[in-house]
mmCIF file of C-alpha atoms in Angstrom:
data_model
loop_
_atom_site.group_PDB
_atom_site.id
_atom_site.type_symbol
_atom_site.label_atom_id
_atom_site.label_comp_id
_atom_site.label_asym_id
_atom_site.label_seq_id
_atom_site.Cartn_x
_atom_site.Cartn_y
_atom_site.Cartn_z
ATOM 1 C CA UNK S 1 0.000 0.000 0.000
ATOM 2 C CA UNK S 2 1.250 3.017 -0.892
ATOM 3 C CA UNK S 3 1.728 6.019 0.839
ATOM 4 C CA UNK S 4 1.761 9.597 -0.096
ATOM 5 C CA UNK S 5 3.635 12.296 1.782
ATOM 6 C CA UNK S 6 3.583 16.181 1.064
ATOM 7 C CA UNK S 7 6.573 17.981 2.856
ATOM 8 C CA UNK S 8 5.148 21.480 3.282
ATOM 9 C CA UNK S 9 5.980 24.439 5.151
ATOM 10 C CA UNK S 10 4.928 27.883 3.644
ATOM 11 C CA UNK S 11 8.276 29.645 5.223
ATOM 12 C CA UNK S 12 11.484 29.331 3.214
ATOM 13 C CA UNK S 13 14.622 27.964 4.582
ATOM 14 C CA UNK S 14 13.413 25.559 6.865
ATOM 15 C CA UNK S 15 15.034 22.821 5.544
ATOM 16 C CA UNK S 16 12.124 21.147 3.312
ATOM 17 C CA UNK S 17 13.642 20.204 -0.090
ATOM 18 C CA UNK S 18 16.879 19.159 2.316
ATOM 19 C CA UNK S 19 14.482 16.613 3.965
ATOM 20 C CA UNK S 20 12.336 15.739 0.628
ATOM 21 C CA UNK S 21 15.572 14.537 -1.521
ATOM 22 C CA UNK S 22 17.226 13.349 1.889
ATOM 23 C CA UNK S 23 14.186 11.214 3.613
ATOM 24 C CA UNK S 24 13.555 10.292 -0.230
ATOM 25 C CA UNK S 25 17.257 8.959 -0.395
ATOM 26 C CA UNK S 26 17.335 7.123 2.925
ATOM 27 C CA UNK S 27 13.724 5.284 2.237
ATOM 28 C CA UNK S 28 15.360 3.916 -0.844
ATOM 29 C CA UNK S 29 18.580 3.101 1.243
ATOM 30 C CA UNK S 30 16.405 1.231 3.418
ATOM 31 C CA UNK S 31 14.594 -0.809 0.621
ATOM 32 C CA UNK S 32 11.738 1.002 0.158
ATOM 33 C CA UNK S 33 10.159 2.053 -3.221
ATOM 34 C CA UNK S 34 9.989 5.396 -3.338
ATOM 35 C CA UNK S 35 8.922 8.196 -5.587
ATOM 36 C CA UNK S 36 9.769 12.103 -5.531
ATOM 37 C CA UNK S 37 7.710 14.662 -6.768
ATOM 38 C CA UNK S 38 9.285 17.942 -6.953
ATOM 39 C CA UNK S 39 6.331 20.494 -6.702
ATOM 40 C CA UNK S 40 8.462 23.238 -6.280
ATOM 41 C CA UNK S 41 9.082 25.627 -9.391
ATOM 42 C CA UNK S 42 12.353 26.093 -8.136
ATOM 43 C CA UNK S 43 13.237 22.633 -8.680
ATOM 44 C CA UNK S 44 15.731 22.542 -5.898
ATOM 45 C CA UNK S 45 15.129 18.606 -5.529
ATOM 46 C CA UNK S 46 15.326 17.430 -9.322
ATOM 47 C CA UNK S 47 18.896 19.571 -9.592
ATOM 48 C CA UNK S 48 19.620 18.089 -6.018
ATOM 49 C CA UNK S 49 19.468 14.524 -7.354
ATOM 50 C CA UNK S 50 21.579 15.817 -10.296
ATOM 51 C CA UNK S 51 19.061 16.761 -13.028
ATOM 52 C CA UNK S 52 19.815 19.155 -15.293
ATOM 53 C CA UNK S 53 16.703 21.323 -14.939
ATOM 54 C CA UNK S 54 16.803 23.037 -18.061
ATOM 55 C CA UNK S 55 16.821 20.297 -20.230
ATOM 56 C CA UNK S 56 13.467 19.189 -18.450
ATOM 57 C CA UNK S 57 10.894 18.953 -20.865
ATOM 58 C CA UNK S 58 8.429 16.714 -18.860
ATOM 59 C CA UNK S 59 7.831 16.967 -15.450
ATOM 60 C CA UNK S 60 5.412 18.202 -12.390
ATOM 61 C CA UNK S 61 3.808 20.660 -14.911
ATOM 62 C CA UNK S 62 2.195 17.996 -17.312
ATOM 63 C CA UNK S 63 1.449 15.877 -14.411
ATOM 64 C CA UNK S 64 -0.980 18.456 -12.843
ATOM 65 C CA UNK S 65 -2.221 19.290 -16.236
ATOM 66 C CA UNK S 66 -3.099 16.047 -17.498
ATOM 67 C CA UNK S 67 -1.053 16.324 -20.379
ATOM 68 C CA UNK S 68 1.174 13.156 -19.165
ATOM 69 C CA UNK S 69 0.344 10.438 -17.554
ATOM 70 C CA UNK S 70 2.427 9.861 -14.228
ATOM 71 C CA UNK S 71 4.033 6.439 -15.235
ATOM 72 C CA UNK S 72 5.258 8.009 -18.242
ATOM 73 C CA UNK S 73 7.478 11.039 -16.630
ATOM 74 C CA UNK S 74 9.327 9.279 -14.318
ATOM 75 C CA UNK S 75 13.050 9.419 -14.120
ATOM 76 C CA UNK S 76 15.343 7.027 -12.485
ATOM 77 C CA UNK S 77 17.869 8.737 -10.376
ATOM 78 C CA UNK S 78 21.398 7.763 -9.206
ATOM 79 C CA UNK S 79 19.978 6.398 -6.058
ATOM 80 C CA UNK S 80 19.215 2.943 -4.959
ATOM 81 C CA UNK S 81 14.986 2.801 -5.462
ATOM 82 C CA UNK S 82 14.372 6.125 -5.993
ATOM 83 C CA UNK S 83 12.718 7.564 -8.969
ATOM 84 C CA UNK S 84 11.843 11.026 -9.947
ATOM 85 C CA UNK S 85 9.290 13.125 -11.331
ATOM 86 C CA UNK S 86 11.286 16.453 -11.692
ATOM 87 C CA UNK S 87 10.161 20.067 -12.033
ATOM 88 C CA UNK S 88 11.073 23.434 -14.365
ATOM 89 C CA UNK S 89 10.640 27.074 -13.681
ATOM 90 C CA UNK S 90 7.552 26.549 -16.508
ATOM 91 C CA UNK S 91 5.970 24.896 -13.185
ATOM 92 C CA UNK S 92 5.252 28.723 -11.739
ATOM 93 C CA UNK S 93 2.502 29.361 -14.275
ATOM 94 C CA UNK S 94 0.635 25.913 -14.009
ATOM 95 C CA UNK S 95 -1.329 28.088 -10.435
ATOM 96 C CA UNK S 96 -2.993 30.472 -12.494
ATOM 97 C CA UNK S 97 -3.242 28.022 -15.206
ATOM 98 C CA UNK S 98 -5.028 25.984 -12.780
ATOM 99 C CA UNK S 99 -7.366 28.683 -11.644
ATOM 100 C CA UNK S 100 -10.087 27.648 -14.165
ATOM 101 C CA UNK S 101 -9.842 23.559 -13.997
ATOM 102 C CA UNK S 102 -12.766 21.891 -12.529
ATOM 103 C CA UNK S 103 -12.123 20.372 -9.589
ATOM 104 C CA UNK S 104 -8.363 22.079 -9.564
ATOM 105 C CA UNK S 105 -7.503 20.660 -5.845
ATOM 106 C CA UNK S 106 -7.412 17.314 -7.471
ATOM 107 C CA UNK S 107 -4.956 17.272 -10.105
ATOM 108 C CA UNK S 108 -2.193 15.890 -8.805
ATOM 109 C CA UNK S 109 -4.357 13.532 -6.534
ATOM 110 C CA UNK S 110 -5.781 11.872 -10.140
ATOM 111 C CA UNK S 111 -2.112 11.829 -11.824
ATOM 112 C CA UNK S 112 -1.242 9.640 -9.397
ATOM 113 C CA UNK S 113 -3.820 7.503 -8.464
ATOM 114 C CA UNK S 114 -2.678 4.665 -11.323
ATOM 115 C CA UNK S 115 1.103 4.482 -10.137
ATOM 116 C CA UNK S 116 0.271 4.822 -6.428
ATOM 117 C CA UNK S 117 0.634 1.422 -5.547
ATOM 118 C CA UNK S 118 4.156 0.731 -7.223
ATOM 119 C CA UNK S 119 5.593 2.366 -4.436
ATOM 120 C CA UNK S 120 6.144 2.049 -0.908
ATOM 121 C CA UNK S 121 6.142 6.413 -0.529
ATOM 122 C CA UNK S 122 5.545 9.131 -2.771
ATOM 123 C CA UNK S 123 7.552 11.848 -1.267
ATOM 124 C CA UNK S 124 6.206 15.150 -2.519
ATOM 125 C CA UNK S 125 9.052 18.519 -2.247
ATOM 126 C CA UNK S 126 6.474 21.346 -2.105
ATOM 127 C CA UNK S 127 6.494 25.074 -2.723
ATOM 128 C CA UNK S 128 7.155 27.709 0.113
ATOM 129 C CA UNK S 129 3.699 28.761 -0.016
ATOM 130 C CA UNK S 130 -0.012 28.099 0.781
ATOM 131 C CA UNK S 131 -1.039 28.522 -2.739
ATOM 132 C CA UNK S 132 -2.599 25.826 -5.629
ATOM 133 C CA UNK S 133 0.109 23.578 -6.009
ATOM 134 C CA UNK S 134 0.389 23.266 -2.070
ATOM 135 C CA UNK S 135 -2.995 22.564 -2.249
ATOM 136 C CA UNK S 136 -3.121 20.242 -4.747
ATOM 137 C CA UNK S 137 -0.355 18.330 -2.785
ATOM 138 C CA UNK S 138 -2.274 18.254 0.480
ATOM 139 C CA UNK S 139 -5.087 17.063 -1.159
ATOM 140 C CA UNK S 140 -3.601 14.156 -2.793
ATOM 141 C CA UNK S 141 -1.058 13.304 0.210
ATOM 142 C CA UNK S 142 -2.152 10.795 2.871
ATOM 143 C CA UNK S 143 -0.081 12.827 5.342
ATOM 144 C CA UNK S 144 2.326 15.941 5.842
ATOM 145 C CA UNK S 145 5.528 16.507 7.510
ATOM 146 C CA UNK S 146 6.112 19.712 8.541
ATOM 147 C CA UNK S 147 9.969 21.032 8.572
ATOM 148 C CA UNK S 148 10.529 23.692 11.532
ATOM 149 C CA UNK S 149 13.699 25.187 11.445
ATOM 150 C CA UNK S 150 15.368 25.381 15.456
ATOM 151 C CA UNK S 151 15.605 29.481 14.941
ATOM 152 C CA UNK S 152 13.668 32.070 16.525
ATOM 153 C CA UNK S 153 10.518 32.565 14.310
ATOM 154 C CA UNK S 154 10.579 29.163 14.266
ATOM 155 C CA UNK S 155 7.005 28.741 15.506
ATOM 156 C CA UNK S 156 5.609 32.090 13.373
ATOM 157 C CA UNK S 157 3.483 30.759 11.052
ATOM 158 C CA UNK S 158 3.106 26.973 12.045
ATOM 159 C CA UNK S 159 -0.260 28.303 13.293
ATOM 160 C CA UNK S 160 -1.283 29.594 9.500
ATOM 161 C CA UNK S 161 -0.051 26.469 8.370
ATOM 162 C CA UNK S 162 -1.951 23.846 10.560
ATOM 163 C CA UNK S 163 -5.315 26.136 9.906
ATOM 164 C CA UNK S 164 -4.416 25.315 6.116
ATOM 165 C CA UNK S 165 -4.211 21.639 7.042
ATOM 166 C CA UNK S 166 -7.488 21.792 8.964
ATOM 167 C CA UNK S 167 -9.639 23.363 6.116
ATOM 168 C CA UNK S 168 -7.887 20.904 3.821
ATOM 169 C CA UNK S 169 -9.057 18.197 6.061
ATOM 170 C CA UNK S 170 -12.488 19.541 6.125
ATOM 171 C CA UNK S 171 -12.955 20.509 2.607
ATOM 172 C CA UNK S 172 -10.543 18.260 0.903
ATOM 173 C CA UNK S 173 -9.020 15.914 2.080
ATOM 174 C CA UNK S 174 -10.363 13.828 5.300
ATOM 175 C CA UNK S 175 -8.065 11.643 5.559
ATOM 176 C CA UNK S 176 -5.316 13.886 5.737
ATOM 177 C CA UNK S 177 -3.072 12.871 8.943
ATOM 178 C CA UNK S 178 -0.209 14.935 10.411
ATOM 179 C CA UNK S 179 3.030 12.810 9.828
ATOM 180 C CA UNK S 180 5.289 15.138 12.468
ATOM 181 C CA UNK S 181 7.381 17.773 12.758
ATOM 182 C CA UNK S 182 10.604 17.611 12.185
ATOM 183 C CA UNK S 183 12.863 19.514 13.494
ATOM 184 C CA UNK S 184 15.987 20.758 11.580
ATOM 185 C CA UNK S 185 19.339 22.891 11.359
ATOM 186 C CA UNK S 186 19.101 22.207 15.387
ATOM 187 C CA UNK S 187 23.118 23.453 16.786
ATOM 188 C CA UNK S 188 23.291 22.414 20.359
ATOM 189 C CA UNK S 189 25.723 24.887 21.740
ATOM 190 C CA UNK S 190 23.150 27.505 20.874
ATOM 191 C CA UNK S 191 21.122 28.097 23.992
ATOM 192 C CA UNK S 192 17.872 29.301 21.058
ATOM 193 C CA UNK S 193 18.092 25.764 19.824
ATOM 194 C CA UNK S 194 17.807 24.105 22.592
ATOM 195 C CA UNK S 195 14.539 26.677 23.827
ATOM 196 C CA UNK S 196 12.597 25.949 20.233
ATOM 197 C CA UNK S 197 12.817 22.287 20.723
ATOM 198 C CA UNK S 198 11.538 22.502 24.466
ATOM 199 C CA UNK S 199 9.100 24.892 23.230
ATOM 200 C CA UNK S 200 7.785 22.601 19.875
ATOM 201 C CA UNK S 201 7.971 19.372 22.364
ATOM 202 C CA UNK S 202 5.656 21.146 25.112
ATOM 203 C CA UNK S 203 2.997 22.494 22.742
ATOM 204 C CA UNK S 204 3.185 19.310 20.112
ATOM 205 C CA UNK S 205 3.563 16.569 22.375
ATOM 206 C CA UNK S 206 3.320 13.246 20.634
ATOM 207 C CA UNK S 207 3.923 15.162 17.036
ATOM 208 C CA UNK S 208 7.518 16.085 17.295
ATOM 209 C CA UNK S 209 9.398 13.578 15.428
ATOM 210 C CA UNK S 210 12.424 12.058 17.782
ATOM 211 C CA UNK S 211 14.720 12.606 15.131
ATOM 212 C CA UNK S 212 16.075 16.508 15.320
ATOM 213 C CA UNK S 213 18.440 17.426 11.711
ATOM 214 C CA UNK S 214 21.553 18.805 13.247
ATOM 215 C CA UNK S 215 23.387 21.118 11.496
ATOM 216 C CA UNK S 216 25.738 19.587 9.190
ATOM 217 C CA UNK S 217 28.022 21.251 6.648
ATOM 218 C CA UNK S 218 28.231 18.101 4.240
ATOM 219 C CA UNK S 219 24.666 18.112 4.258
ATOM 220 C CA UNK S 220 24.596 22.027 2.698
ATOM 221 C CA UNK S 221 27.397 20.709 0.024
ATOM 222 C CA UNK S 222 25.478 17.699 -1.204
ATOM 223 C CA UNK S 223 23.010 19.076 -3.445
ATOM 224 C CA UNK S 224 25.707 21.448 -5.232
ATOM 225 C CA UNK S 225 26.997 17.773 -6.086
ATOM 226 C CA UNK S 226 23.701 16.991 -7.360
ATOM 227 C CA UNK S 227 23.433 14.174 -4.298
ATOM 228 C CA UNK S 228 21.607 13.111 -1.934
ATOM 229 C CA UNK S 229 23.692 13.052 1.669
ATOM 230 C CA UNK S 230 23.729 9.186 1.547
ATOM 231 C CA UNK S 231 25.654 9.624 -2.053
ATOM 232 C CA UNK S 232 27.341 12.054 -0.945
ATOM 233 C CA UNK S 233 28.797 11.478 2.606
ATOM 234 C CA UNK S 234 27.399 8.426 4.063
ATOM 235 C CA UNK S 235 28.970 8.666 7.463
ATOM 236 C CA UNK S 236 28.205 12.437 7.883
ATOM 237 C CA UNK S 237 26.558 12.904 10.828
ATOM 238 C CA UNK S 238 23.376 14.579 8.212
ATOM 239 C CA UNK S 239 23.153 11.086 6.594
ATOM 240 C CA UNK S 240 22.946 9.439 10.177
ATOM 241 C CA UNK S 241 20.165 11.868 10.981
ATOM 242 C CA UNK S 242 18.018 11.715 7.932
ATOM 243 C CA UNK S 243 18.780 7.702 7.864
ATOM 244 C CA UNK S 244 17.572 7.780 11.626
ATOM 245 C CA UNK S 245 14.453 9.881 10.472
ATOM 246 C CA UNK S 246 13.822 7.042 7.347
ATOM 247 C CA UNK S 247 13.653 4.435 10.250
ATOM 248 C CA UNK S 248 11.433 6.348 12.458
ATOM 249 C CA UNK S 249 9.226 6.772 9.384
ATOM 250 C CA UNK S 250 8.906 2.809 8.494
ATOM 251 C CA UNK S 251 8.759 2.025 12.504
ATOM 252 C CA UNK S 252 5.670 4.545 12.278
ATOM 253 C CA UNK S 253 3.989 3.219 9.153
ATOM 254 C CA UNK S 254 4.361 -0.602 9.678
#
C-alpha cells in the first residue's frame, strides 16, 4: 500500500527540499520504493538529485495538467529505489493556469492515483507557499511533515499552516493525517536551539518527530553535487540523521 507524503511548510529555509531529496534517499537506502515529486518551481530537488533542470521537458507541470500520464514522466535517479518526477521554472505558471480547472484541488491527486501502488512512498518537495500547487499536494497526500527550522521565528506561522491543514481536512481531504514535525538545522551549543525544541515538544507533544536534523556542513554541500547526503557522505553525521528519520518513518507506518 502506498503512501503519499507532502513535505510542506509555507516559510522558506526551513530545511524542506533538504528533507524531501534526503528522507527520499534514505527510504530507498532502506529498501523502500519510493517516488519524488518535486512540486516546487524552483526545482531545488530534481537539480539536487543531479538533473539538469533546463533540459526538463516533462515533469510536475504535465502531471498536474493532465497532459502526461504519471508512469510516463518518471526518471530514475542515481539512487538505490528512488525515482523522480522532476520540475522546471515553466511549473510557476501551471497556479494560475489551474485557476479555471474543474475540480483544480485534485490534479495531482488523479495523476497519481494509477502508479500509487508501485511504491512504498511518494515523497512530494512542495512550494514555500499556501497557494494551488500546495494545495493540490495536500489534497492528494495521505499525510504531511512539517519542517521547523530550530531558529527564533521558528514557531511564526506553524499556526497559518496547521489552519491550512485543517480546512484541507475539512474541505478536501479527510483523511489527511499529520506525519510530524521535524525539526531541523538544530546546533546544540546555541542556547535558542535548545529553547525551540523545548518549546515545539511542550505544545506538540506526541507530534515532534524524535529525530532533530543537526546542522551539518556536508549536508549544505550535497546538493551542489547533485546528491543526496547518503551519495554524498554516508557517514556524515546529516546522513545518520536523515537515515535515523527514514527508520522512524517505516517504525511509524508498519
Amino acid at each position: 500500500m502506498g503512501k503519499i507524503i507532502a513535505i510542506a511548510n509555507q516559510k522558506g529555509g526551513v530545511g524542506k527540499t533538504t528533507t524531501a531529496v534526503n528522507l527520499a534517499a534514505s527510504l530507498g537506502v532502506l529498501e523502500k520504493k519510493v517516488l519524488l515529486i518535486d512540486a516546487d518551481p524552483q526545482a531545488n530537488a530534481s537539480s539536487g538529485l543531479g538533473i539538469n533542470v533546463d533540459d526538463v521537458e516533462m515533469g510536475t507541470y504535465q502531471l498536474l495538467e493532465h497532459t502526461a500520464a504519471a508512469k510516463d514522466l518518471i526518471v530514475k535517479t542515481e539512487s538505490p529505489n528512488l525515482d523522480i518526477i522532476p520540475a522546471h521554472i515553466d511549473l510557476v505558471a501551471i497556479e494560475i493556469e489551474l485557476v479555471d480547472m474543474e475540480e483544480r484541488e485534485y490534479m495531482l491527486r488523479k495523476a497519481l492515483a494509477p502508479i500509487k501502488e508501485d511504491y512504498d512512498y511518494i515523497i512530494i518537495d512542495c512550494a514555500p507557499s499556501l497557494g494551488l500547487l500546495t494545495l493540490n499536494a495536500l489534497s492528494a497526500a495521505d499525510s504531511v511533515l512539517i519542517p521547523i527550522q530550530c531558529e527564533y521565528f521558528a514557531l511564526e506561522g506553524l499556526g497559518k499552516l496547521l489552519n491550512t491543514v485543517k480546512s484541507v481536512q475539512n474541505i478536501h481531504n479527510k483523511k489527511l493525517d499529520i506525519e510530524g514535525l521535524l525539526l531541523t538545522m538544530y546546533d546544540s551549543r546555541l542556547r535558542l536551539s535548545n529553547q525551540v525544541v523545548e518549546e515545539v515538544n511542550q505544545h506538540f507533544q506526541g507530534l515532534t518527530f524524535k529525530t532533530i536534523i543537526q546542522r551539518n556542513v556536508r549536508l549544505s554541500e550535497a546538493p551542489s553535487y547533485g546528491e543526496s547526503i547518503i551519495n554524498y557522505d554516508a557517514s556524515s553525521k546529516g546522513s545518520e540523521n536523515y537515515l535515523s528519520l527514514a527508520n522512524e518513518l517505516i517504525e511509524k507506518n508498519s
